[in-house]
mmCIF file of C-alpha atoms in Angstrom:
data_model
loop_
_atom_site.group_PDB
_atom_site.id
_atom_site.type_symbol
_atom_site.label_atom_id
_atom_site.label_comp_id
_atom_site.label_asym_id
_atom_site.label_seq_id
_atom_site.Cartn_x
_atom_site.Cartn_y
_atom_site.Cartn_z
ATOM 1 C CA LEU W 1 -6.747 15.424 17.034
ATOM 2 C CA ASP W 2 -8.254 18.809 16.311
ATOM 3 C CA LYS W 3 -6.396 19.816 13.143
ATOM 4 C CA ASN W 4 -6.401 23.510 14.109
ATOM 5 C CA THR W 5 -5.174 23.242 17.691
ATOM 6 C CA GLY W 6 -3.663 19.739 18.026
ATOM 7 C CA ALA W 7 -5.908 19.042 21.016
ATOM 8 C CA ILE W 8 -6.812 15.374 21.600
ATOM 9 C CA LEU W 9 -10.492 14.785 20.860
ATOM 10 C CA TRP W 10 -10.593 11.079 21.726
ATOM 11 C CA LYS W 11 -8.464 7.935 22.043
ATOM 12 C CA PHE W 12 -9.238 4.286 21.318
ATOM 13 C CA ASP W 13 -7.016 1.575 22.800
ATOM 14 C CA THR W 14 -6.566 -1.360 20.426
ATOM 15 C CA THR W 15 -4.196 -3.183 22.871
ATOM 16 C CA GLY W 16 -1.845 -3.891 19.952
ATOM 17 C CA GLU W 17 0.720 -2.217 17.700
ATOM 18 C CA ILE W 18 -0.608 -0.232 14.708
ATOM 19 C CA THR W 19 1.644 -0.121 11.628
ATOM 20 C CA GLY W 20 -0.910 0.837 8.934
ATOM 21 C CA GLY W 21 -2.742 4.078 8.248
ATOM 22 C CA ALA W 22 -6.406 4.805 8.890
ATOM 23 C CA ASN W 23 -9.086 4.861 6.204
ATOM 24 C CA PHE W 24 -12.741 5.889 6.173
ATOM 25 C CA HIS W 25 -16.201 4.605 5.308
ATOM 26 C CA GLY W 26 -18.474 7.617 5.497
ATOM 27 C CA ASP W 27 -17.696 9.242 8.840
ATOM 28 C CA ASN W 28 -16.420 6.015 10.404
ATOM 29 C CA VAL W 29 -12.727 5.269 10.869
ATOM 30 C CA LEU W 30 -11.168 1.925 9.845
ATOM 31 C CA ILE W 31 -7.903 0.817 11.440
ATOM 32 C CA GLY W 32 -6.045 -2.504 11.507
ATOM 33 C CA CYS W 33 -3.935 -3.736 14.388
ATOM 34 C CA HIS W 34 -1.357 -6.344 15.369
ATOM 35 C CA ASN W 35 -3.842 -7.871 17.808
ATOM 36 C CA ASN W 36 -5.305 -9.609 14.701
ATOM 37 C CA MET W 37 -8.240 -7.224 14.463
ATOM 38 C CA LEU W 38 -9.765 -4.709 12.065
ATOM 39 C CA TYR W 39 -11.734 -2.011 13.882
ATOM 40 C CA CYS W 40 -14.444 0.310 12.652
ATOM 41 C CA LEU W 41 -14.833 3.328 14.945
ATOM 42 C CA LYS W 42 -17.633 5.861 15.045
ATOM 43 C CA PRO W 43 -16.808 9.593 14.701
ATOM 44 C CA ASP W 44 -16.762 9.913 18.501
ATOM 45 C CA GLY W 45 -14.121 7.153 18.813
ATOM 46 C CA THR W 46 -16.417 4.405 20.104
ATOM 47 C CA LYS W 47 -16.330 0.972 18.468
ATOM 48 C CA HIS W 48 -18.897 0.293 15.741
ATOM 49 C CA TRP W 49 -17.675 -3.216 14.863
ATOM 50 C CA GLN W 50 -14.554 -5.384 14.837
ATOM 51 C CA PHE W 51 -13.426 -8.114 12.444
ATOM 52 C CA PRO W 52 -10.863 -10.749 13.507
ATOM 53 C CA ILE W 53 -8.340 -12.438 11.217
ATOM 54 C CA GLU W 54 -5.720 -15.122 11.892
ATOM 55 C CA GLY W 55 -2.668 -12.910 12.261
ATOM 56 C CA PRO W 56 -1.636 -9.246 12.434
ATOM 57 C CA VAL W 57 -3.036 -6.600 10.077
ATOM 58 C CA ASN W 58 0.030 -4.776 8.756
ATOM 59 C CA GLY W 59 -1.182 -2.264 6.162
ATOM 60 C CA ALA W 60 -4.061 0.154 5.879
ATOM 61 C CA VAL W 61 -7.432 -1.125 4.665
ATOM 62 C CA ALA W 62 -8.791 -0.245 1.239
ATOM 63 C CA VAL W 63 -12.391 0.939 0.759
ATOM 64 C CA VAL W 64 -14.630 1.065 -2.325
ATOM 65 C CA GLU W 65 -18.388 1.594 -2.355
ATOM 66 C CA ASP W 66 -19.650 -0.226 0.779
ATOM 67 C CA ARG W 67 -16.827 -2.759 0.786
ATOM 68 C CA THR W 68 -13.578 -2.779 2.682
ATOM 69 C CA PHE W 69 -10.638 -5.096 2.074
ATOM 70 C CA VAL W 70 -7.985 -6.256 4.474
ATOM 71 C CA ALA W 71 -5.015 -8.564 3.928
ATOM 72 C CA GLY W 72 -2.629 -9.665 6.636
ATOM 73 C CA CYS W 73 -0.601 -12.536 8.003
ATOM 74 C CA ASP W 74 -3.348 -15.126 7.396
ATOM 75 C CA SER W 75 -2.556 -15.030 3.624
ATOM 76 C CA LEU W 76 -6.165 -14.109 2.783
ATOM 77 C CA LEU W 77 -7.750 -11.069 1.196
ATOM 78 C CA HIS W 78 -10.931 -10.446 3.180
ATOM 79 C CA VAL W 79 -13.904 -8.661 1.626
ATOM 80 C CA ILE W 80 -16.081 -7.099 4.343
ATOM 81 C CA ASP W 81 -19.345 -5.182 4.422
ATOM 82 C CA ALA W 82 -18.072 -1.822 5.675
ATOM 83 C CA ALA W 83 -21.410 -0.882 7.211
ATOM 84 C CA THR W 84 -21.880 -4.023 9.308
ATOM 85 C CA GLY W 85 -18.457 -5.672 9.587
ATOM 86 C CA LYS W 86 -19.814 -8.944 8.164
ATOM 87 C CA SER W 87 -17.617 -11.111 5.943
ATOM 88 C CA LEU W 88 -18.555 -11.269 2.265
ATOM 89 C CA GLY W 89 -15.893 -13.839 1.465
ATOM 90 C CA ASN W 90 -12.132 -14.154 1.071
ATOM 91 C CA VAL W 91 -9.493 -15.142 -1.476
ATOM 92 C CA ASP W 92 -6.279 -17.080 -0.804
ATOM 93 C CA LEU W 93 -3.340 -14.846 -1.802
ATOM 94 C CA GLY W 94 -0.769 -17.618 -1.539
ATOM 95 C CA GLY W 95 1.316 -15.649 0.950
ATOM 96 C CA GLN W 96 1.176 -13.256 3.862
ATOM 97 C CA ALA W 97 0.597 -9.587 3.103
ATOM 98 C CA GLY W 98 2.452 -6.665 4.645
ATOM 99 C CA ALA W 99 1.161 -4.122 2.143
ATOM 100 C CA THR W 100 -2.049 -2.150 1.694
ATOM 101 C CA ALA W 101 -4.360 -3.325 -1.076
ATOM 102 C CA ALA W 102 -5.058 -0.905 -3.955
ATOM 103 C CA VAL W 103 -8.405 -0.796 -5.765
ATOM 104 C CA PHE W 104 -9.120 0.105 -9.393
ATOM 105 C CA GLY W 105 -12.558 -0.648 -10.799
ATOM 106 C CA ASP W 106 -13.545 -4.218 -9.932
ATOM 107 C CA SER W 107 -10.000 -5.253 -9.078
ATOM 108 C CA VAL W 108 -7.882 -5.276 -5.922
ATOM 109 C CA TYR W 109 -4.082 -5.432 -6.161
ATOM 110 C CA VAL W 110 -1.828 -6.432 -3.265
ATOM 111 C CA GLY W 111 1.787 -7.487 -2.822
ATOM 112 C CA THR W 112 2.734 -10.475 -0.679
ATOM 113 C CA MET W 113 5.668 -11.736 1.332
ATOM 114 C CA SER W 114 5.896 -14.689 -1.067
ATOM 115 C CA ASN W 115 7.386 -12.549 -3.846
ATOM 116 C CA GLN W 116 4.130 -11.882 -5.720
ATOM 117 C CA VAL W 117 1.708 -9.131 -6.649
ATOM 118 C CA VAL W 118 -1.831 -10.529 -6.935
ATOM 119 C CA ALA W 119 -4.912 -9.168 -8.724
ATOM 120 C CA VAL W 120 -8.350 -10.198 -7.431
ATOM 121 C CA ASN W 121 -11.815 -9.358 -8.733
ATOM 122 C CA TRP W 122 -13.551 -8.169 -5.564
ATOM 123 C CA LYS W 123 -17.026 -8.785 -6.971
ATOM 124 C CA THR W 124 -16.512 -12.407 -8.034
ATOM 125 C CA LEU W 125 -13.801 -13.223 -5.420
ATOM 126 C CA LYS W 126 -11.624 -14.751 -8.143
ATOM 127 C CA LYS W 127 -7.916 -14.287 -8.811
ATOM 128 C CA GLN W 128 -7.282 -12.542 -12.124
ATOM 129 C CA TRP W 129 -3.516 -12.950 -12.260
ATOM 130 C CA HIS W 130 -0.372 -13.045 -10.169
ATOM 131 C CA PHE W 131 3.009 -11.576 -10.993
ATOM 132 C CA GLU W 132 6.109 -13.178 -9.513
ATOM 133 C CA ALA W 133 9.426 -11.333 -9.362
ATOM 134 C CA PRO W 134 12.388 -13.356 -10.670
ATOM 135 C CA ARG W 135 14.426 -13.208 -7.458
ATOM 136 C CA LYS W 136 13.006 -15.554 -4.830
ATOM 137 C CA GLN W 137 12.275 -14.856 -1.154
ATOM 138 C CA GLN W 138 12.134 -11.072 -1.573
ATOM 139 C CA PRO W 139 8.780 -9.798 -0.312
ATOM 140 C CA PHE W 140 6.660 -6.944 -1.614
ATOM 141 C CA TYR W 141 6.200 -4.711 1.441
ATOM 142 C CA SER W 142 5.571 -1.765 -0.881
ATOM 143 C CA SER W 143 1.886 -1.026 -1.437
ATOM 144 C CA ALA W 144 1.030 -0.854 -5.125
ATOM 145 C CA SER W 145 0.081 2.294 -6.999
ATOM 146 C CA VAL W 146 -2.438 1.710 -9.774
ATOM 147 C CA THR W 147 -3.272 3.632 -12.956
ATOM 148 C CA ALA W 148 -5.520 2.711 -15.882
ATOM 149 C CA THR W 149 -2.597 0.834 -17.464
ATOM 150 C CA HIS W 150 -0.030 0.070 -14.746
ATOM 151 C CA VAL W 151 0.317 -1.594 -11.355
ATOM 152 C CA ILE W 152 3.565 -0.337 -9.821
ATOM 153 C CA ALA W 153 5.167 -1.820 -6.708
ATOM 154 C CA GLY W 154 8.598 -1.970 -5.144
ATOM 155 C CA SER W 155 10.295 -5.108 -3.878
ATOM 156 C CA ARG W 156 13.003 -5.962 -1.386
ATOM 157 C CA ASP W 157 14.981 -7.260 -4.394
ATOM 158 C CA LYS W 158 15.774 -3.525 -4.977
ATOM 159 C CA LYS W 159 13.555 -3.313 -8.060
ATOM 160 C CA LEU W 160 10.513 -1.229 -8.874
ATOM 161 C CA TYR W 161 8.168 -3.195 -11.137
ATOM 162 C CA ALA W 162 5.570 -1.849 -13.553
ATOM 163 C CA ILE W 163 3.006 -4.559 -14.336
ATOM 164 C CA ASP W 164 0.331 -4.458 -17.023
ATOM 165 C CA ARG W 165 -2.890 -3.907 -15.099
ATOM 166 C CA VAL W 166 -4.948 -6.188 -17.359
ATOM 167 C CA THR W 167 -2.558 -9.043 -18.190
ATOM 168 C CA GLY W 168 -0.246 -9.134 -15.160
ATOM 169 C CA LEU W 169 2.831 -9.133 -17.411
ATOM 170 C CA GLU W 170 5.891 -7.031 -16.665
ATOM 171 C CA LYS W 171 6.075 -3.787 -18.646
ATOM 172 C CA TRP W 172 9.383 -2.575 -17.187
ATOM 173 C CA SER W 173 11.526 -2.709 -14.074
ATOM 174 C CA PHE W 174 14.026 -0.307 -12.549
ATOM 175 C CA THR W 175 16.894 -1.364 -10.277
ATOM 176 C CA ALA W 176 17.554 0.927 -7.301
ATOM 177 C CA GLU W 177 20.519 0.858 -4.921
ATOM 178 C CA GLY W 178 18.448 -0.232 -1.919
ATOM 179 C CA MET W 179 15.355 -2.217 -1.030
ATOM 180 C CA ILE W 180 12.022 -0.495 -1.706
ATOM 181 C CA ASP W 181 9.469 -0.621 1.118
ATOM 182 C CA GLY W 182 7.511 2.590 0.494
ATOM 183 C CA SER W 183 4.737 3.008 -2.031
ATOM 184 C CA PRO W 184 5.644 4.663 -5.333
ATOM 185 C CA LEU W 185 3.751 7.858 -6.111
ATOM 186 C CA VAL W 186 2.372 8.459 -9.615
ATOM 187 C CA VAL W 187 1.706 12.061 -10.651
ATOM 188 C CA GLY W 188 0.892 12.599 -14.308
ATOM 189 C CA SER W 189 3.596 10.914 -16.392
ATOM 190 C CA LYS W 190 6.087 10.572 -13.519
ATOM 191 C CA VAL W 191 6.738 7.968 -10.813
ATOM 192 C CA TYR W 192 8.456 8.993 -7.552
ATOM 193 C CA PHE W 193 9.948 6.652 -4.936
ATOM 194 C CA GLY W 194 12.764 6.275 -2.432
ATOM 195 C CA SER W 195 14.816 3.301 -1.283
ATOM 196 C CA LEU W 196 16.481 1.972 1.856
ATOM 197 C CA HIS W 197 19.915 3.038 0.594
ATOM 198 C CA ASP W 198 21.871 4.873 3.331
ATOM 199 C CA ASP W 199 22.318 7.933 1.095
ATOM 200 C CA GLY W 200 18.548 8.414 0.850
ATOM 201 C CA HIS W 201 18.256 7.890 -2.882
ATOM 202 C CA PHE W 202 15.057 9.402 -4.310
ATOM 203 C CA HIS W 203 14.114 8.618 -7.904
ATOM 204 C CA THR W 204 11.914 10.182 -10.557
ATOM 205 C CA LEU W 205 11.006 7.866 -13.454
ATOM 206 C CA ASP W 206 8.978 8.118 -16.638
ATOM 207 C CA LEU W 207 5.764 6.138 -16.138
ATOM 208 C CA LYS W 208 5.647 4.747 -19.658
ATOM 209 C CA THR W 209 9.252 3.626 -20.038
ATOM 210 C CA GLY W 210 10.679 3.308 -16.511
ATOM 211 C CA LYS W 211 13.648 5.483 -17.525
ATOM 212 C CA LYS W 212 15.020 8.250 -15.318
ATOM 213 C CA ALA W 213 13.020 11.448 -15.805
ATOM 214 C CA ALA W 214 15.119 13.610 -13.454
ATOM 215 C CA ALA W 215 18.482 13.486 -11.741
ATOM 216 C CA LEU W 216 18.857 11.233 -8.697
ATOM 217 C CA MET W 217 18.367 13.108 -5.418
ATOM 218 C CA GLU W 218 20.328 12.152 -2.309
ATOM 219 C CA LEU W 219 18.554 12.871 0.991
ATOM 220 C CA ASP W 220 20.051 12.585 4.482
ATOM 221 C CA SER W 221 19.178 8.935 5.101
ATOM 222 C CA ALA W 222 17.168 5.950 3.901
ATOM 223 C CA VAL W 223 13.579 6.376 2.755
ATOM 224 C CA THR W 224 11.208 3.864 4.343
ATOM 225 C CA GLY W 225 7.904 5.606 3.668
ATOM 226 C CA SER W 226 5.905 6.852 0.725
ATOM 227 C CA PRO W 227 6.020 10.279 -0.931
ATOM 228 C CA ALA W 228 2.954 12.522 -0.981
ATOM 229 C CA ALA W 229 1.914 15.100 -3.575
ATOM 230 C CA GLY W 230 1.082 18.707 -2.769
ATOM 231 C CA PRO W 231 -0.320 21.276 -5.230
ATOM 232 C CA ASP W 232 3.150 22.046 -6.648
ATOM 233 C CA CYS W 233 5.562 19.850 -4.709
ATOM 234 C CA ILE W 234 6.473 16.355 -3.541
ATOM 235 C CA LEU W 235 6.886 15.629 0.192
ATOM 236 C CA ILE W 236 9.100 12.815 1.474
ATOM 237 C CA GLY W 237 10.424 11.846 4.917
ATOM 238 C CA THR W 238 13.591 9.965 5.863
ATOM 239 C CA GLU W 239 14.768 7.592 8.595
ATOM 240 C CA LYS W 240 16.559 10.451 10.399
ATOM 241 C CA GLY W 241 13.263 12.259 10.823
ATOM 242 C CA SER W 242 13.765 14.894 8.125
ATOM 243 C CA LEU W 243 10.890 16.058 5.922
ATOM 244 C CA TYR W 244 11.790 17.295 2.445
ATOM 245 C CA CYS W 245 9.602 19.445 0.228
ATOM 246 C CA LEU W 246 10.729 19.060 -3.397
ATOM 247 C CA GLY W 247 9.490 21.871 -5.647
ATOM 248 C CA SER W 248 8.976 22.057 -9.377
ATOM 249 C CA LYS W 249 12.615 23.019 -9.963
#
């Protein structure tokens, strides 16, 4: 769309459901689809290349340098040349992925439906570690947020986990009232996230300790998505279609 007028500039029909966000390599647009395909589109909306996997692509694709990464229902993390769409290899994650991979330095971090968060070196295509939550059969649909020291992801076991980025060991966990599907947002020393609790519970935690850093906010309904940061506010949507802007007070 034209961001000033809302006019449609072009459309591309993937023939399948799209549940993940778009990302970019240069001026090209990368989008995954439930027709088992990752597409790279030119700025005019025509197809540049496509990359098939064995199963739907659920999350957005990550991009670093001239590499893009996609994980889906084939239980593999694919490393792809973003310019050409050619495979550069893959790593077995040990479970299907519904989350978007996060990149920090030479490492990619992604949660799986088999109760794990996995770290992979994208240059060597080797697993570095995997973290497994104590409660079984509770997937990580939440995409991880990564800092220099922490990998933070929410689970359907109602816990937000902070994992040591280097060792893969748990640093702290916080128990919410509902399952956590959205990505946590890290801003400075604070972590923000919502849960699937009917009262729309929205939490602010201290990044270092995992303790509450502000009073619990109750929104109008469950929070399925991820917060976003503005210059002086936090934005969060709810299942009822409300958008909240939370200011510094």
